[in-house]
mmCIF file of C-alpha atoms in Angstrom:
data_model
loop_
_atom_site.group_PDB
_atom_site.id
_atom_site.type_symbol
_atom_site.label_atom_id
_atom_site.label_comp_id
_atom_site.label_asym_id
_atom_site.label_seq_id
_atom_site.Cartn_x
_atom_site.Cartn_y
_atom_site.Cartn_z
ATOM 1 C CA MET A 1 74.018 44.763 -6.073
ATOM 2 C CA LYS A 2 72.028 44.803 -3.199
ATOM 3 C CA ARG A 3 70.897 42.198 -0.938
ATOM 4 C CA ILE A 4 68.004 41.916 1.088
ATOM 5 C CA ILE A 5 69.988 42.414 4.389
ATOM 6 C CA LYS A 6 67.470 44.807 6.688
ATOM 7 C CA SER A 7 64.320 46.034 6.529
ATOM 8 C CA GLY A 8 63.669 48.686 3.891
ATOM 9 C CA CYS A 9 66.079 46.956 1.176
ATOM 10 C CA ILE A 10 65.240 45.991 -2.131
ATOM 11 C CA ILE A 11 66.313 43.313 -4.229
ATOM 12 C CA LEU A 12 67.938 44.128 -7.920
ATOM 13 C CA PHE A 13 67.504 42.121 -10.746
ATOM 14 C CA VAL A 14 69.251 42.266 -13.657
ATOM 15 C CA LEU A 15 67.495 41.099 -17.213
ATOM 16 C CA THR A 16 70.572 40.760 -19.775
ATOM 17 C CA LEU A 17 69.435 40.477 -23.313
ATOM 18 C CA ILE A 18 72.206 39.302 -25.585
ATOM 19 C CA LEU A 19 71.595 40.421 -29.149
ATOM 20 C CA LEU A 20 74.204 38.868 -31.525
ATOM 21 C CA GLN A 21 74.807 40.845 -34.869
ATOM 22 C CA SER A 22 77.482 39.370 -36.811
ATOM 23 C CA ARG A 23 77.507 42.020 -39.599
ATOM 24 C CA SER A 24 80.214 44.100 -40.711
ATOM 25 C CA VAL A 25 79.098 47.586 -41.185
ATOM 26 C CA ARG A 26 81.180 50.949 -42.856
ATOM 27 C CA ALA A 27 80.470 53.951 -40.910
ATOM 28 C CA VAL A 28 80.168 56.629 -43.105
ATOM 29 C CA ALA A 29 78.576 60.060 -41.936
ATOM 30 C CA GLY A 30 78.915 61.349 -38.478
ATOM 31 C CA VAL A 31 77.180 63.789 -36.210
ATOM 32 C CA ALA A 32 79.470 66.661 -37.981
ATOM 33 C CA GLY A 33 79.191 65.276 -41.734
ATOM 34 C CA THR A 34 81.191 62.930 -43.442
ATOM 35 C CA VAL A 35 83.704 60.967 -41.720
ATOM 36 C CA PRO A 36 86.745 60.563 -42.699
ATOM 37 C CA HIS A 37 88.799 57.113 -42.101
ATOM 38 C CA ALA A 38 85.609 55.539 -41.629
ATOM 39 C CA ALA A 39 85.897 52.452 -39.634
ATOM 40 C CA ALA A 40 84.926 48.749 -40.637
ATOM 41 C CA PHE A 41 83.560 46.883 -37.707
ATOM 42 C CA GLU A 42 81.661 44.057 -36.381
ATOM 43 C CA LYS A 43 79.348 44.731 -33.381
ATOM 44 C CA GLU A 44 77.485 43.171 -30.980
ATOM 45 C CA GLU A 45 75.189 44.387 -28.110
ATOM 46 C CA VAL A 46 73.971 43.537 -24.378
ATOM 47 C CA VAL A 47 71.428 45.357 -23.139
ATOM 48 C CA TYR A 48 70.840 45.368 -19.279
ATOM 49 C CA ALA A 49 67.694 46.339 -16.994
ATOM 50 C CA LEU A 50 67.508 46.917 -13.394
ATOM 51 C CA LEU A 51 63.959 45.892 -12.074
ATOM 52 C CA SER A 52 62.085 46.255 -9.028
ATOM 53 C CA ALA A 53 61.878 43.480 -6.444
ATOM 54 C CA GLU A 54 58.429 42.966 -8.311
ATOM 55 C CA GLY A 55 59.673 42.644 -11.496
ATOM 56 C CA ALA A 56 58.832 46.174 -12.777
ATOM 57 C CA ALA A 57 61.717 47.734 -15.060
ATOM 58 C CA GLN A 58 63.255 50.805 -13.558
ATOM 59 C CA SER A 59 66.036 51.503 -15.740
ATOM 60 C CA ALA A 60 68.343 50.013 -18.295
ATOM 61 C CA TYR A 61 71.291 50.575 -20.704
ATOM 62 C CA VAL A 62 73.117 48.960 -23.793
ATOM 63 C CA VAL A 63 76.328 47.743 -23.672
ATOM 64 C CA ASN A 64 78.011 48.162 -27.507
ATOM 65 C CA VAL A 65 80.652 45.969 -28.534
ATOM 66 C CA PHE A 66 82.280 46.861 -31.535
ATOM 67 C CA THR A 67 85.408 44.520 -33.192
ATOM 68 C CA LEU A 68 87.084 46.829 -35.440
ATOM 69 C CA LEU A 69 88.526 45.375 -38.361
ATOM 70 C CA THR A 70 90.110 48.525 -39.863
ATOM 71 C CA PRO A 71 90.462 51.612 -36.886
ATOM 72 C CA GLY A 72 88.815 54.964 -37.778
ATOM 73 C CA ALA A 73 85.493 56.610 -37.354
ATOM 74 C CA ILE A 74 82.344 54.406 -35.853
ATOM 75 C CA VAL A 75 78.879 56.149 -36.056
ATOM 76 C CA ASP A 76 76.205 54.193 -34.382
ATOM 77 C CA TYR A 77 72.284 54.655 -33.293
ATOM 78 C CA GLY A 78 70.573 54.799 -30.322
ATOM 79 C CA ASP A 79 67.587 55.980 -28.150
ATOM 80 C CA TYR A 80 69.964 56.957 -25.326
ATOM 81 C CA LYS A 81 70.135 59.627 -22.768
ATOM 82 C CA SER A 82 73.487 59.696 -21.974
ATOM 83 C CA VAL A 83 76.424 57.645 -23.368
ATOM 84 C CA GLN A 84 80.237 56.513 -22.043
ATOM 85 C CA ASN A 85 83.342 55.019 -23.377
ATOM 86 C CA LEU A 86 84.113 51.990 -21.283
ATOM 87 C CA THR A 87 87.784 50.885 -23.096
ATOM 88 C CA SER A 88 89.730 54.129 -23.796
ATOM 89 C CA GLU A 89 90.200 58.124 -23.668
ATOM 90 C CA ASP A 90 88.568 58.539 -27.045
ATOM 91 C CA GLU A 91 85.767 60.816 -26.921
ATOM 92 C CA ILE A 92 82.364 60.230 -27.658
ATOM 93 C CA PHE A 93 79.747 62.043 -28.833
ATOM 94 C CA LEU A 94 75.814 61.968 -28.523
ATOM 95 C CA GLU A 95 73.799 63.995 -30.798
ATOM 96 C CA GLY A 96 70.229 62.864 -31.176
ATOM 97 C CA ASP A 97 69.933 59.288 -31.815
ATOM 98 C CA THR A 98 73.201 59.700 -33.433
ATOM 99 C CA ILE A 99 76.953 58.213 -31.608
ATOM 100 C CA GLN A 100 80.226 58.807 -33.252
ATOM 101 C CA ILE A 101 83.442 58.104 -31.585
ATOM 102 C CA SER A 102 86.984 57.608 -33.506
ATOM 103 C CA THR A 103 89.275 54.907 -32.200
ATOM 104 C CA GLN A 104 92.375 53.181 -32.847
ATOM 105 C CA GLU A 105 91.691 50.173 -30.541
ATOM 106 C CA LYS A 106 90.771 47.013 -31.919
ATOM 107 C CA LYS A 107 88.217 46.723 -29.831
ATOM 108 C CA LEU A 108 86.104 49.093 -28.094
ATOM 109 C CA TYR A 109 83.101 48.834 -25.351
ATOM 110 C CA TYR A 110 80.393 52.053 -24.984
ATOM 111 C CA GLN A 111 77.622 52.179 -22.696
ATOM 112 C CA GLY A 112 74.242 54.022 -23.603
ATOM 113 C CA ALA A 113 71.838 54.609 -21.021
ATOM 114 C CA LEU A 114 68.524 54.358 -22.483
ATOM 115 C CA THR A 115 65.598 56.837 -22.201
ATOM 116 C CA GLU A 116 62.888 56.241 -19.902
ATOM 117 C CA PRO A 117 60.223 54.665 -19.680
ATOM 118 C CA VAL A 118 61.535 51.418 -20.496
ATOM 119 C CA ALA A 119 59.667 49.211 -22.288
ATOM 120 C CA LEU A 120 60.654 45.431 -22.090
ATOM 121 C CA PRO A 121 59.449 42.487 -24.438
ATOM 122 C CA TRP A 122 58.569 40.700 -21.264
ATOM 123 C CA LEU A 123 56.307 41.344 -18.630
ATOM 124 C CA ILE A 124 57.865 39.907 -15.321
ATOM 125 C CA ASN A 125 55.803 39.762 -11.884
ATOM 126 C CA ILE A 126 57.904 38.509 -8.637
ATOM 127 C CA SER A 127 55.964 38.012 -5.518
ATOM 128 C CA TYR A 128 56.346 35.986 -2.428
ATOM 129 C CA THR A 129 54.718 34.637 0.614
ATOM 130 C CA LEU A 130 55.850 33.956 4.039
ATOM 131 C CA ASP A 131 53.881 30.962 6.084
ATOM 132 C CA GLY A 132 51.288 31.092 2.998
ATOM 133 C CA VAL A 133 50.951 35.036 3.799
ATOM 134 C CA PRO A 134 52.211 37.750 1.114
ATOM 135 C CA ILE A 135 54.970 39.567 1.904
ATOM 136 C CA ALA A 136 56.465 42.697 0.776
ATOM 137 C CA PRO A 137 60.304 41.667 -0.394
ATOM 138 C CA GLY A 138 61.614 44.958 1.788
ATOM 139 C CA ALA A 139 60.336 43.044 4.668
ATOM 140 C CA LEU A 140 61.638 39.704 3.863
ATOM 141 C CA ALA A 141 64.803 40.458 5.786
ATOM 142 C CA GLY A 142 66.113 38.426 8.678
ATOM 143 C CA LYS A 143 62.551 36.702 8.426
ATOM 144 C CA SER A 144 61.949 33.033 8.874
ATOM 145 C CA GLY A 145 59.251 30.490 7.920
ATOM 146 C CA LYS A 146 58.119 28.789 4.772
ATOM 147 C CA LEU A 147 58.979 31.233 1.861
ATOM 148 C CA GLU A 148 57.626 31.180 -1.516
ATOM 149 C CA ILE A 149 58.835 33.013 -4.528
ATOM 150 C CA ARG A 150 56.558 32.833 -7.378
ATOM 151 C CA LEU A 151 58.172 34.300 -10.820
ATOM 152 C CA LYS A 152 55.801 34.960 -13.694
ATOM 153 C CA ILE A 153 56.907 36.044 -17.145
ATOM 154 C CA GLU A 154 54.535 36.589 -20.427
ATOM 155 C CA ALA A 155 54.794 38.478 -23.413
ATOM 156 C CA ASN A 156 54.468 42.734 -23.239
ATOM 157 C CA PRO A 157 51.575 43.327 -25.830
ATOM 158 C CA ALA A 158 53.200 47.324 -25.677
ATOM 159 C CA ALA A 159 56.768 45.982 -27.118
ATOM 160 C CA ASP A 160 57.909 44.404 -30.207
ATOM 161 C CA GLN A 161 56.715 40.792 -30.441
ATOM 162 C CA SER A 162 59.814 39.467 -32.087
ATOM 163 C CA PHE A 163 62.336 39.685 -29.145
ATOM 164 C CA PHE A 164 59.496 37.537 -27.333
ATOM 165 C CA ASP A 165 59.465 35.189 -30.043
ATOM 166 C CA GLY A 166 62.926 35.061 -30.686
ATOM 167 C CA CYS A 167 65.069 35.084 -27.487
ATOM 168 C CA ALA A 168 64.979 32.413 -24.785
ATOM 169 C CA LEU A 169 65.453 33.176 -21.080
ATOM 170 C CA GLN A 170 67.096 31.966 -17.706
ATOM 171 C CA THR A 171 66.340 32.563 -14.820
ATOM 172 C CA SER A 172 68.843 32.381 -11.763
ATOM 173 C CA ILE A 173 67.918 32.730 -8.222
ATOM 174 C CA THR A 174 70.914 31.946 -5.751
ATOM 175 C CA LEU A 175 69.941 30.934 -1.981
ATOM 176 C CA ASP A 176 72.228 30.537 0.779
ATOM 177 C CA ALA A 177 72.210 27.158 1.968
ATOM 178 C CA ALA A 178 73.208 27.888 5.421
ATOM 179 C CA ARG A 179 69.835 29.786 5.606
ATOM 180 C CA CYS A 180 67.486 27.957 3.248
ATOM 181 C CA ASN A 181 66.282 24.281 3.594
ATOM 182 C CA ASN A 182 64.123 22.025 1.960
ATOM 183 C CA ILE A 183 64.471 23.957 -1.676
ATOM 184 C CA ALA A 184 61.987 23.204 -4.076
ATOM 185 C CA ALA A 185 61.873 24.225 -7.852
ATOM 186 C CA GLU A 186 59.386 22.138 -9.885
ATOM 187 C CA GLY A 187 60.997 22.296 -13.365
ATOM 188 C CA ALA A 188 64.447 23.726 -12.736
ATOM 189 C CA THR A 189 68.034 22.780 -12.691
ATOM 190 C CA VAL A 190 69.537 22.891 -9.099
ATOM 191 C CA ALA A 191 73.113 23.238 -8.734
ATOM 192 C CA ASN A 192 75.801 23.447 -5.727
ATOM 193 C CA ALA A 193 77.738 27.024 -5.763
ATOM 194 C CA GLY A 194 80.261 26.733 -3.155
ATOM 195 C CA ARG A 195 77.756 27.188 0.121
ATOM 196 C CA ASN A 196 74.779 28.399 -2.366
ATOM 197 C CA LYS A 197 72.257 26.889 -4.183
ATOM 198 C CA GLN A 198 71.564 28.173 -7.677
ATOM 199 C CA ILE A 199 67.963 27.537 -8.674
ATOM 200 C CA ALA A 200 67.728 28.190 -12.793
ATOM 201 C CA HIS A 201 64.859 28.312 -14.877
ATOM 202 C CA THR A 202 64.737 28.191 -18.787
ATOM 203 C CA ALA A 203 61.636 30.076 -20.878
ATOM 204 C CA LEU A 204 62.050 28.780 -24.939
ATOM 205 C CA PRO A 205 61.458 31.294 -27.236
ATOM 206 C CA GLY A 206 57.593 31.927 -27.691
ATOM 207 C CA LYS A 207 56.835 30.725 -24.474
ATOM 208 C CA GLY A 208 56.328 32.339 -20.787
ATOM 209 C CA LEU A 209 57.327 31.071 -17.366
ATOM 210 C CA ASP A 210 55.516 30.381 -14.048
ATOM 211 C CA ALA A 211 57.547 28.815 -11.606
ATOM 212 C CA THR A 212 57.552 28.679 -8.101
ATOM 213 C CA ILE A 213 60.445 28.005 -5.702
ATOM 214 C CA SER A 214 60.107 27.545 -2.140
ATOM 215 C CA ALA A 215 62.161 26.712 1.117
ATOM 216 C CA ASP A 216 62.357 26.673 4.930
ATOM 217 C CA VAL A 217 64.225 30.055 5.763
ATOM 218 C CA GLU A 218 65.629 30.865 8.885
ATOM 219 C CA ASN A 219 67.020 34.741 9.306
ATOM 220 C CA PHE A 220 66.364 35.241 5.544
ATOM 221 C CA GLU A 221 68.551 37.100 3.053
ATOM 222 C CA MET A 222 69.629 36.533 -0.759
ATOM 223 C CA ASP A 223 71.319 37.882 -3.437
ATOM 224 C CA ARG A 224 69.639 39.272 -6.635
ATOM 225 C CA ILE A 225 68.015 37.501 -8.828
ATOM 226 C CA SER A 226 69.171 37.530 -12.632
ATOM 227 C CA ILE A 227 67.493 36.923 -15.847
ATOM 228 C CA ASN A 228 69.172 36.303 -18.998
ATOM 229 C CA GLY A 229 67.892 36.488 -22.520
ATOM 230 C CA VAL A 230 69.769 35.724 -25.849
ATOM 231 C CA GLY A 231 68.715 35.684 -29.391
ATOM 232 C CA LEU A 232 68.509 32.268 -31.260
ATOM 233 C CA ALA A 233 68.839 32.782 -35.315
ATOM 234 C CA MET A 234 67.318 29.741 -37.170
ATOM 235 C CA ASP A 235 68.262 31.066 -40.412
ATOM 236 C CA PHE A 236 67.815 27.444 -42.814
ATOM 237 C CA ASP A 237 65.680 26.554 -45.649
ATOM 238 C CA ILE A 238 62.930 23.860 -44.777
ATOM 239 C CA ASP A 239 62.080 21.353 -47.821
ATOM 240 C CA THR A 240 58.063 21.069 -47.044
ATOM 241 C CA ASP A 241 57.494 17.664 -48.550
ATOM 242 C CA GLU A 242 60.384 16.509 -46.957
ATOM 243 C CA PHE A 243 59.199 17.709 -43.492
ATOM 244 C CA THR A 244 55.779 16.633 -44.017
ATOM 245 C CA GLY A 245 56.799 12.972 -44.857
ATOM 246 C CA SER A 246 59.060 13.181 -41.878
ATOM 247 C CA LEU A 247 55.728 14.051 -39.945
ATOM 248 C CA THR A 248 54.075 11.100 -41.552
ATOM 249 C CA GLU A 249 56.697 8.644 -40.538
ATOM 250 C CA LEU A 250 56.592 10.312 -37.180
ATOM 251 C CA ALA A 251 53.065 10.215 -36.533
ATOM 252 C CA ASP A 252 52.947 6.411 -37.889
ATOM 253 C CA ALA A 253 55.843 5.636 -35.071
ATOM 254 C CA ILE A 254 53.855 7.557 -32.610
ATOM 255 C CA GLY A 255 51.094 5.243 -33.456
ATOM 256 C CA GLU A 256 53.202 2.046 -33.051
ATOM 257 C CA LEU A 257 54.565 3.459 -30.197
ATOM 258 C CA ASN A 258 50.981 3.927 -28.552
ATOM 259 C CA SER A 259 50.446 0.329 -29.734
ATOM 260 C CA GLY A 260 53.543 -0.873 -28.096
ATOM 261 C CA ALA A 261 52.648 1.156 -24.739
ATOM 262 C CA THR A 262 49.421 -0.505 -24.704
ATOM 263 C CA ASP A 263 50.743 -3.944 -25.011
ATOM 264 C CA ILE A 264 53.330 -3.425 -22.239
ATOM 265 C CA ARG A 265 50.024 -1.821 -20.188
ATOM 266 C CA ASP A 266 48.730 -5.208 -20.732
ATOM 267 C CA ALA A 267 51.827 -7.217 -20.079
ATOM 268 C CA THR A 268 52.090 -4.765 -17.149
ATOM 269 C CA LYS A 269 48.623 -5.877 -16.036
ATOM 270 C CA LYS A 270 49.092 -9.778 -16.554
ATOM 271 C CA LEU A 271 52.547 -9.272 -14.468
ATOM 272 C CA ASP A 272 50.731 -7.666 -11.769
ATOM 273 C CA ASP A 273 48.208 -10.184 -11.695
ATOM 274 C CA GLY A 274 51.085 -12.788 -12.077
ATOM 275 C CA ALA A 275 52.826 -11.203 -9.017
ATOM 276 C CA LEU A 276 49.569 -11.166 -6.685
ATOM 277 C CA GLU A 277 49.331 -14.934 -7.228
ATOM 278 C CA LEU A 278 52.653 -15.133 -6.531
ATOM 279 C CA LEU A 279 52.638 -13.299 -3.129
ATOM 280 C CA ASP A 280 49.131 -15.178 -2.542
ATOM 281 C CA GLY A 281 51.438 -18.607 -3.249
ATOM 282 C CA ALA A 282 54.132 -17.168 -1.344
ATOM 283 C CA LYS A 283 51.600 -16.560 1.298
ATOM 284 C CA ALA A 284 50.023 -20.202 1.448
ATOM 285 C CA LEU A 285 53.648 -21.919 1.003
ATOM 286 C CA GLY A 286 54.608 -19.859 4.510
ATOM 287 C CA GLU A 287 51.499 -21.149 6.212
ATOM 288 C CA GLY A 288 51.927 -24.564 4.839
ATOM 289 C CA ALA A 289 55.855 -24.636 6.075
ATOM 290 C CA LEU A 290 54.928 -23.358 9.273
ATOM 291 C CA GLU A 291 52.208 -26.173 9.487
ATOM 292 C CA PHE A 292 55.070 -28.454 8.829
ATOM 293 C CA ASP A 293 57.519 -27.068 11.280
ATOM 294 C CA ILE A 294 54.600 -27.759 13.694
ATOM 295 C CA GLY A 295 54.136 -31.049 12.459
ATOM 296 C CA MET A 296 57.916 -31.791 12.594
ATOM 297 C CA GLY A 297 57.960 -30.736 16.380
ATOM 298 C CA ARG A 298 55.231 -32.884 16.842
ATOM 299 C CA LEU A 299 56.812 -35.597 15.145
ATOM 300 C CA GLN A 300 59.947 -34.737 16.876
ATOM 301 C CA ALA A 301 57.861 -35.437 20.716
ATOM 302 C CA GLY A 302 56.464 -38.488 19.181
ATOM 303 C CA LEU A 303 59.886 -40.012 18.226
ATOM 304 C CA MET A 304 61.199 -39.128 21.414
ATOM 305 C CA GLU A 305 58.412 -40.797 23.335
ATOM 306 C CA PHE A 306 58.740 -43.719 21.364
ATOM 307 C CA CYS A 307 62.224 -43.862 21.794
ATOM 308 C CA GLY A 308 61.774 -43.849 25.797
ATOM 309 C CA GLY A 309 58.831 -46.491 25.026
ATOM 310 C CA LEU A 310 61.780 -48.522 23.390
ATOM 311 C CA LYS A 311 64.260 -48.071 26.044
ATOM 312 C CA GLU A 312 61.128 -49.156 28.648
ATOM 313 C CA LEU A 313 60.884 -52.292 26.315
ATOM 314 C CA VAL A 314 64.522 -53.394 26.387
ATOM 315 C CA ASP A 315 65.107 -53.119 29.949
ATOM 316 C CA GLY A 316 61.744 -54.941 30.930
ATOM 317 C CA SER A 317 62.921 -57.650 28.207
ATOM 318 C CA ARG A 318 66.305 -57.697 30.156
ATOM 319 C CA GLU A 319 64.500 -58.280 33.577
ATOM 320 C CA PHE A 320 62.281 -61.043 31.827
ATOM 321 C CA HIS A 321 65.179 -62.519 30.406
ATOM 322 C CA TYR A 322 66.909 -62.461 34.001
ATOM 323 C CA GLY A 323 63.375 -63.752 35.178
ATOM 324 C CA LEU A 324 63.532 -66.696 33.090
ATOM 325 C CA THR A 325 67.231 -67.735 33.992
ATOM 326 C CA GLU A 326 66.124 -67.552 37.544
ATOM 327 C CA LEU A 327 62.893 -69.830 36.759
ATOM 328 C CA ALA A 328 65.177 -72.200 34.922
ATOM 329 C CA ALA A 329 67.500 -72.565 37.613
ATOM 330 C CA GLY A 330 64.705 -73.121 40.248
ATOM 331 C CA GLY A 331 63.181 -75.873 38.175
ATOM 332 C CA ARG A 332 66.419 -77.760 38.126
ATOM 333 C CA THR A 333 66.583 -77.394 41.811
ATOM 334 C CA LEU A 334 62.898 -78.909 41.812
ATOM 335 C CA MET A 335 63.701 -81.489 39.436
ATOM 336 C CA GLU A 336 66.759 -82.571 41.865
ATOM 337 C CA GLY A 337 64.738 -82.114 44.855
ATOM 338 C CA SER A 338 61.972 -84.293 43.320
ATOM 339 C CA ALA A 339 64.749 -86.814 42.376
ATOM 340 C CA ALA A 340 66.140 -86.611 46.132
ATOM 341 C CA ILE A 341 62.697 -87.734 47.440
ATOM 342 C CA LYS A 342 61.900 -90.293 44.915
ATOM 343 C CA GLN A 343 65.044 -91.786 45.850
ATOM 344 C CA GLY A 344 64.323 -91.361 49.289
ATOM 345 C CA LEU A 345 61.018 -92.946 48.808
ATOM 346 C CA ASP A 346 62.704 -95.567 47.079
ATOM 347 C CA THR A 347 64.806 -96.174 50.090
ATOM 348 C CA LEU A 348 61.756 -96.034 52.367
ATOM 349 C CA ASP A 349 60.072 -98.880 50.388
ATOM 350 C CA GLN A 350 63.048 -100.722 50.516
ATOM 351 C CA MET A 351 63.332 -100.780 54.043
ATOM 352 C CA LEU A 352 59.766 -101.474 54.625
ATOM 353 C CA SER A 353 60.216 -104.510 52.570
ATOM 354 C CA GLY A 354 62.805 -105.645 54.642
ATOM 355 C CA SER A 355 61.460 -105.113 57.849
ATOM 356 C CA GLY A 356 58.410 -107.540 56.631
ATOM 357 C CA GLY A 357 61.291 -110.517 56.560
ATOM 358 C CA MET A 358 62.617 -109.918 59.474
ATOM 359 C CA GLY A 359 59.146 -110.712 60.868
ATOM 360 C CA ASP A 360 58.812 -114.089 58.957
ATOM 361 C CA ILE A 361 62.308 -115.092 60.698
ATOM 362 C CA SER A 362 60.887 -114.564 64.282
ATOM 363 C CA GLN A 363 58.229 -116.285 63.832
ATOM 364 C CA LEU A 364 60.401 -119.308 62.561
ATOM 365 C CA ALA A 365 62.668 -119.110 65.597
ATOM 366 C CA ASP A 366 59.172 -119.076 67.798
ATOM 367 C CA SER A 367 58.572 -122.352 65.857
ATOM 368 C CA SER A 368 61.578 -124.132 66.936
ATOM 369 C CA LYS A 369 60.980 -124.172 70.545
#
């Protein structure tokens, strides 16, 4: 496992292909002829391939896993240039494409290094750009900028097509979240793994993959990329008539769904139109409310002026009442004065009348002489 830490390092990719072979096998012949006490076993294989930073296969090995039902000798076959027992001290023999080992273990693992060149069922291409400029993976160490990693996987026409058609692939890229921000990976599953972000893409059997991962990086380094494949066995019978009938029902349901989608689209348009009308009405209501508020302000100002006028009217009425009271008092005084004048005139008149009588008396006095 190498990391991009300094210039000149390469990224190592591991392609893991798990082949599950749940079958019982009895070994009957070995390198040296008939094998005594042949073991009955079940076998699984896991194929590992080391790829270059650009995705080219460099080497591969197979880990063979035996679950022994009875102990004894195992004979296996493979195109290996070397083999290694991984679980015990039992000696393992390789001659041509035949491998033999005798063991008393209940579980046995041995590794076989495949002969080169290695032809994988997939063509894998990984390319890198930094700030839009292609860059070699070995030159990425310590760099900063906008990084894009493009991972493209397709069938290898030179290899057995059954693996491409029968195996699903999952890619896993781990980025240090302290060095990588704004990570984007369309169609991927992104999960937190401690301080790291783990980005996984899945390619179904018979399907390739074309994925791009982007991030803003600073002082960049990364762990290896891993690609895991597993065979999917679909061993079941299909009733074609029932399957066809189900497809017809599915087609009808899709037609109804399409019709319903059209109704939903029309209803959505009506709802959108209604929402626009509601918006216009709300706008008009807002404008009317503003005008109403202005009118209420003017009404309030008018009422205040009206109240002021009423107060002035009340004050004027009070003064008018006071004036009438004074006028009434003056009238009484005038009447009393007029009565006094009349009485004086009457008295004067009586006096004048009296003085005329006195004149006659004087005349009488003169005549008596």
